[in-house]
Coordinates of C-alpha atoms and ligand atoms in Angstrom, one line a residue:
M1 CA 17.3 12.3 -6.5
I2 CA 14.5 14.4 -8.1
I3 CA 14.4 15.0 -12.1
I4 CA 12.8 18.1 -13.6
S5 CA 11.3 17.4 -16.9
K6 CA 11.2 20.2 -19.5
K7 CA 7.7 21.8 -19.8
D8 CA 7.5 20.6 -23.7
A9 CA 8.8 17.0 -23.3
S10 CA 7.0 15.2 -25.2
V11 CA 5.1 11.5 -23.9
Q12 CA 7.2 9.5 -25.9
K13 CA 10.3 11.1 -24.1
I14 CA 8.9 10.6 -20.8
E15 CA 8.3 7.0 -21.7
E16 CA 12.0 6.3 -22.9
L17 CA 13.2 8.0 -19.7
Y18 CA 11.0 5.9 -17.8
N19 CA 12.4 3.0 -19.8
F20 CA 15.6 3.7 -18.5
L21 CA 14.4 3.6 -14.9
D22 CA 13.5 0.9 -15.4
R23 CA 16.1 -0.8 -16.5
H24 CA 17.7 0.2 -13.6
Q25 CA 15.5 -1.2 -11.2
L26 CA 15.1 2.2 -10.0
Q27 CA 12.1 2.8 -7.5
Y28 CA 10.2 6.4 -8.4
N29 CA 6.9 8.3 -8.6
S30 CA 6.4 11.2 -10.3
H31 CA 3.8 14.2 -10.3
S32 CA 3.6 17.6 -12.3
S33 CA 4.5 20.6 -10.7
N34 CA 3.2 23.9 -12.7
G35 CA 3.7 22.0 -16.1
H36 CA 6.9 20.0 -15.5
L37 CA 6.7 16.4 -14.4
V38 CA 8.9 15.8 -11.1
I39 CA 9.9 12.3 -10.1
V40 CA 11.6 11.1 -7.2
V41 CA 14.1 8.3 -7.6
N42 CA 14.7 6.7 -4.3
G43 CA 17.8 5.8 -3.3
T44 CA 21.6 6.9 -2.7
D45 CA 24.3 6.9 -4.6
L46 CA 23.1 7.9 -7.9
H47 CA 25.8 10.1 -8.8
E48 CA 26.8 8.2 -12.5
I49 CA 23.5 7.7 -13.0
K50 CA 22.9 11.8 -12.6
Q51 CA 25.0 12.3 -15.5
Q52 CA 23.4 9.7 -18.2
I53 CA 19.9 11.3 -17.4
M54 CA 21.2 14.3 -18.0
C55 CA 21.6 13.4 -21.6
F56 CA 17.6 12.7 -22.3
S57 CA 16.2 15.1 -23.9
A58 CA 13.0 15.4 -21.4
V59 CA 15.3 16.5 -18.8
E60 CA 15.6 20.0 -17.8
N61 CA 17.6 19.4 -14.3
V62 CA 18.7 16.7 -12.0
I63 CA 18.8 17.5 -8.2
P64 CA 20.6 15.0 -6.2
L65 CA 18.9 14.9 -2.5
S66 CA 20.6 15.3 0.5
K67 CA 19.3 13.4 2.5
S68 CA 20.2 9.1 2.6
Y69 CA 16.3 8.2 2.8
T70 CA 14.1 9.8 0.1
L71 CA 10.1 8.8 1.0
A72 CA 11.1 10.3 4.6
A73 CA 12.2 13.6 3.3
R74 CA 10.6 16.9 3.6
E75 CA 12.7 17.9 0.5
T76 CA 10.6 15.1 -1.8
R77 CA 7.4 16.4 -0.5
N78 CA 6.7 19.6 1.5
V79 CA 3.1 18.7 2.7
N80 CA 2.8 17.4 6.2
T81 CA 1.3 13.9 6.1
S82 CA -1.6 13.3 7.2
I83 CA -3.4 10.4 8.9
I84 CA -7.1 9.7 9.0
I85 CA -8.7 6.7 11.1
N86 CA -12.3 7.1 11.7
N87 CA -12.8 10.7 12.7
L88 CA -9.3 11.6 14.2
T89 CA -6.6 13.1 12.3
I90 CA -3.2 13.0 13.3
G91 CA -0.5 15.3 12.0
E92 CA -2.9 18.3 11.6
S93 CA -3.4 20.8 14.3
E94 CA -4.8 19.4 16.7
L95 CA -2.8 17.7 19.4
I96 CA -3.0 14.2 19.7
F97 CA -3.1 12.1 22.7
A98 CA -2.6 8.5 23.0
A99 CA -2.8 6.9 26.4
G100 CA -3.4 3.9 28.8
P101 CA -1.6 0.9 30.4
C102 CA 2.1 -0.4 28.8
A103 CA 0.3 -4.2 28.7
V104 CA -3.0 -5.0 28.9
E105 CA -3.6 -7.1 32.4
S106 CA -7.2 -8.2 32.3
R107 CA -10.5 -7.3 30.3
E108 CA -11.6 -5.2 34.0
Q109 CA -8.4 -3.0 33.6
I110 CA -8.9 -1.8 29.9
I111 CA -12.1 -1.0 29.4
E112 CA -12.3 0.8 32.7
T113 CA -9.1 2.4 32.1
A114 CA -10.0 3.5 28.2
L115 CA -13.7 4.4 29.7
F116 CA -11.7 7.2 32.4
L117 CA -9.8 8.2 28.9
R118 CA -12.5 9.0 26.6
E119 CA -13.8 11.2 29.8
C120 CA -10.4 13.0 29.5
G121 CA -10.2 13.2 25.4
V122 CA -8.1 11.3 25.1
H123 CA -7.5 10.3 21.2
I124 CA -5.8 6.7 21.1
L125 CA -6.0 3.9 23.2
R126 CA -2.1 1.8 24.0
G127 CA -1.7 -1.2 25.7
G128 CA 0.7 -4.3 25.2
A129 CA -0.7 -7.7 24.1
F130 CA 3.1 -9.0 22.9
K131 CA 5.2 -7.0 25.4
P132 CA 8.9 -7.1 24.2
R133 CA 10.7 -7.7 28.1
T134 CA 14.4 -7.4 28.5
S135 CA 13.6 -10.6 31.0
P136 CA 12.4 -14.0 30.0
Y137 CA 11.0 -14.2 33.7
S138 CA 8.6 -11.1 33.1
F139 CA 5.3 -10.8 31.7
Q140 CA 5.0 -11.2 27.9
G141 CA 1.3 -9.7 27.8
L142 CA -1.5 -11.7 27.7
G143 CA -1.5 -12.2 23.6
I144 CA -4.7 -13.1 21.8
E145 CA -6.8 -12.3 24.8
A146 CA -5.8 -8.6 25.3
L147 CA -6.1 -8.2 21.8
E148 CA -10.3 -9.1 22.1
Y149 CA -10.0 -7.1 25.5
L150 CA -8.5 -4.0 23.3
A151 CA -11.3 -4.4 20.5
E152 CA -14.3 -4.8 23.2
A153 CA -12.7 -1.5 25.3
R154 CA -13.0 0.2 21.9
E155 CA -16.1 -0.9 20.7
K156 CA -17.0 0.6 24.0
T157 CA -15.5 4.2 23.9
G158 CA -14.9 4.2 19.9
L159 CA -11.1 5.2 20.7
A160 CA -8.5 3.9 18.1
V161 CA -6.5 1.1 19.3
V162 CA -2.7 1.0 19.3
T163 CA -0.3 -2.4 19.9
E164 CA 2.7 -3.6 19.7
I165 CA 3.8 -6.5 16.9
L166 CA 6.9 -8.4 18.4
S167 CA 7.1 -10.5 15.0
P168 CA 6.4 -10.6 11.6
E169 CA 4.8 -13.9 12.2
D170 CA 1.7 -11.6 14.6
I171 CA 0.8 -9.7 11.2
D172 CA -2.3 -11.3 10.1
I173 CA -3.9 -11.7 14.4
I174 CA -2.5 -7.7 15.0
I175 CA -4.3 -5.9 12.0
Q176 CA -7.6 -7.8 12.9
Y177 CA -8.0 -5.5 16.0
A178 CA -5.0 -2.8 16.2
D179 CA -6.1 0.9 14.4
I180 CA -2.5 1.4 14.8
I181 CA 0.3 -0.9 14.8
Q182 CA 3.0 -0.2 17.0
I183 CA 7.0 -1.3 16.2
G184 CA 8.6 -0.5 19.3
A185 CA 12.4 0.1 20.2
R186 CA 13.7 -3.0 19.9
N187 CA 12.5 -3.8 16.6
M188 CA 13.0 -0.6 15.2
Q189 CA 15.7 -2.4 12.9
N190 CA 13.9 -5.3 12.3
F191 CA 13.7 -5.0 8.2
A192 CA 11.7 -8.0 7.9
L193 CA 9.1 -6.7 10.4
L194 CA 9.4 -3.4 9.3
V195 CA 8.4 -4.4 5.5
K196 CA 5.8 -6.9 6.6
A197 CA 4.3 -4.7 9.0
G198 CA 4.0 -1.5 6.5
K199 CA 2.0 -4.1 3.6
S200 CA -0.8 -4.7 5.8
G201 CA -1.1 -0.6 5.0
K202 CA -1.8 -0.1 8.7
P203 CA -0.9 2.9 10.0
I204 CA 2.3 2.5 12.2
L205 CA 3.9 4.3 15.4
L206 CA 7.4 3.8 14.8
K207 CA 9.9 4.4 17.8
R208 CA 13.2 5.3 17.6
G209 CA 15.6 2.1 18.7
I210 CA 17.3 2.6 21.7
M211 CA 20.6 2.8 20.4
A212 CA 19.3 4.8 17.3
T213 CA 20.3 8.3 15.3
V214 CA 17.6 10.3 14.1
E215 CA 19.4 9.0 10.8
E216 CA 18.6 5.7 11.3
L217 CA 15.1 6.0 12.4
L218 CA 14.6 7.9 9.3
L219 CA 16.0 5.4 7.5
A220 CA 14.0 2.6 9.3
A221 CA 10.7 4.8 8.3
E222 CA 11.8 4.5 4.3
Y223 CA 11.6 0.5 4.5
I224 CA 8.0 1.6 5.5
L225 CA 6.9 3.8 3.0
T226 CA 8.9 2.0 0.4
T227 CA 6.1 -0.6 0.9
G228 CA 3.8 2.2 -0.3
N229 CA 2.0 2.8 3.1
S230 CA 3.0 6.6 3.9
Q231 CA 1.5 6.3 7.8
V232 CA 4.0 6.7 9.5
I233 CA 3.9 8.2 13.1
L234 CA 7.4 8.9 14.2
C235 CA 8.2 8.4 18.3
E236 CA 11.0 9.6 20.0
R237 CA 11.2 7.5 23.2
G238 CA 14.5 8.2 24.7
I239 CA 17.8 6.8 23.7
R240 CA 20.7 4.8 26.0
T241 CA 23.4 7.3 27.0
F242 CA 26.4 6.9 29.7
E243 CA 23.1 8.8 32.1
T244 CA 21.9 6.3 34.6
A245 CA 19.3 9.0 36.3
V246 CA 16.7 8.1 33.8
R247 CA 15.8 4.8 32.1
N248 CA 16.8 6.7 28.8
T249 CA 18.0 10.0 27.9
F250 CA 15.0 12.3 26.0
D251 CA 16.5 14.0 23.1
I252 CA 14.4 16.9 23.0
S253 CA 16.2 18.3 20.0
A254 CA 15.6 15.0 18.0
I255 CA 11.8 16.6 17.6
P256 CA 12.4 19.7 16.0
L257 CA 15.3 17.5 13.9
L258 CA 12.7 15.4 13.0
K259 CA 9.9 17.9 12.1
H260 CA 12.3 19.7 9.8
A261 CA 14.1 16.6 8.5
S262 CA 10.1 15.0 7.3
H263 CA 6.5 15.5 6.6
L264 CA 6.0 12.8 9.5
P265 CA 3.5 13.5 11.8
V266 CA 6.4 13.0 15.7
F267 CA 5.2 12.1 18.8
A268 CA 6.9 11.8 22.3
D269 CA 6.7 9.2 24.5
P270 CA 8.3 10.6 27.7
S271 CA 6.9 7.1 29.6
H272 CA 9.7 5.8 28.7
A273 CA 12.0 8.4 28.1
S274 CA 12.3 9.2 32.0
G275 CA 11.1 6.0 33.7
K276 CA 10.3 8.3 36.4
I277 CA 6.9 9.8 37.1
E278 CA 7.8 13.1 38.6
L279 CA 9.5 13.3 35.1
I280 CA 6.9 13.0 32.8
A281 CA 4.6 16.1 33.3
P282 CA 8.1 18.4 32.4
L283 CA 9.0 16.2 29.7
A284 CA 5.6 16.4 27.9
K285 CA 5.3 20.2 28.2
A286 CA 8.6 20.4 26.9
S287 CA 7.3 17.6 23.8
V288 CA 4.4 20.1 23.2
A289 CA 6.7 23.8 23.2
A290 CA 9.5 21.6 20.5
G291 CA 6.3 21.2 18.4
V292 CA 5.4 16.8 18.6
N293 CA 2.0 16.2 16.7
G294 CA 1.1 13.8 19.6
L295 CA 2.0 12.3 22.8
L296 CA 2.2 8.4 24.0
I297 CA 2.1 8.6 28.1
E298 CA 1.8 5.2 30.0
V299 CA -1.4 5.3 32.7
H300 CA -2.2 2.8 34.7
K301 CA -5.0 2.9 37.8
E302 CA -2.6 1.4 40.5
P303 CA 0.7 2.0 39.7
Y304 CA 2.2 0.1 42.5
N305 CA 0.6 -3.0 40.6
A306 CA 1.3 -2.5 36.9
K307 CA 2.6 -5.9 35.9
S308 CA 5.3 -3.6 33.8
D309 CA 6.3 -0.3 34.0
G310 CA 4.6 0.9 37.3
H311 CA 7.5 3.1 37.9
Q312 CA 6.5 5.6 34.2
S313 CA 2.9 4.9 35.2
L314 CA 0.7 8.4 35.8
T315 CA -2.6 7.6 38.3
F316 CA -5.9 8.7 36.3
Q317 CA -5.2 11.8 38.3
L318 CA -2.3 13.0 37.5
F319 CA -2.6 12.6 33.9
K320 CA -5.9 13.6 33.4
K321 CA -4.8 17.2 35.4
L322 CA -1.2 16.6 32.9
M323 CA -3.8 16.1 29.8
K324 CA -5.5 19.9 30.6
D325 CA -1.9 21.6 31.5
L326 CA -0.9 19.9 28.0
Q327 CA -3.6 21.3 26.0
A328 CA -3.7 25.0 27.5
L329 CA -0.3 25.1 26.5
Y330 CA -0.6 23.9 23.3
D331 CA -3.5 25.9 22.7
Y332 CA -1.2 29.2 24.1
L333 CA 1.6 28.5 21.9
K334 CA -0.6 28.2 18.5
Q335 CA -1.5 31.3 19.8
L336 CA 2.5 32.2 18.9
D337 CA 2.6 31.1 15.7
Ligands
PEP401 C1 5.6 0.4 24.9 O1 5.5 1.2 24.2 O2 5.6 0.2 26.0 C2 7.5 -0.1 25.1 C3 7.9 -1.3 24.8 O3 8.4 0.4 24.5 P1 9.6 0.9 23.5 O4 9.6 0.0 22.8 O5 9.6 2.7 23.4 O6 10.9 0.6 24.7
MN402 MN1 5.8 0.2 29.1

């Protein structure tokens, strides 16, 4: 709900309104616009309260929101959110590339990969330290050892690092090493994890759940935003459908839907979306055409020897070519705007 104050509302009348909102334990934030105070109240089911708020003499209008989420909605914030990490800005005019192996497998592997990716012009190094594997018998990641290798790779290359958190208990250790915390598809609705990661104040890459609607993804983002952390990147990575020819069904429409509904930056992950090397380039190109701010792509020096997701990891050579093509496509599309 958005409350618009009267232009001449006195400080005392505004205070009365704030006291009312506090008494009802509502979360809100306010800013001024053209002489009016605009108060954005989080949450839904506010119809009864709306009538009461209309009775305050400081109030000119109350606009109910059409969405179930507030802070993530473009309706409440009409400027795109940009996320700044050192020299890197996510969510503005540059197409951002995040790339690297599914999992950090060794010091040599991640440093060699990071050096290669930096030469390509990649911005963010990805690499799992704690891996969410379907089978308990599969490689689970190197844990803290991997975080140390990622930090060394960052030091050598200047690349920002994104890595996944699986458990709220790991937050203190992850924030020592990661520039961006990844919350994976399996944990998109792990609300305790969303809040814990949100409170760390670090940028968060939030991936769409395997069975999540676009609205549920935005509500998961809302959990992070309510902690006061506004640095959320949404990531479309495919959803589970009846189709078995691909690992997941890439929901291309989610990209313009998210861009339309929210001010948050949107990434696509064509690797997990398809599970197939040969589909990554076309899906990545489609993502750029659909308006993503960035891409998350798995890259491995020897995909056939990878400890996880080798079947969807691009070789160095394939990645380099794809990145060039994506940048050219992005530059071309920008001219049409
Ligand atoms: C990953 O990025 O390695 C990963 C596990 O992704 P998702 O959560 O999308 O499956
Ligand atoms: Mn993976």
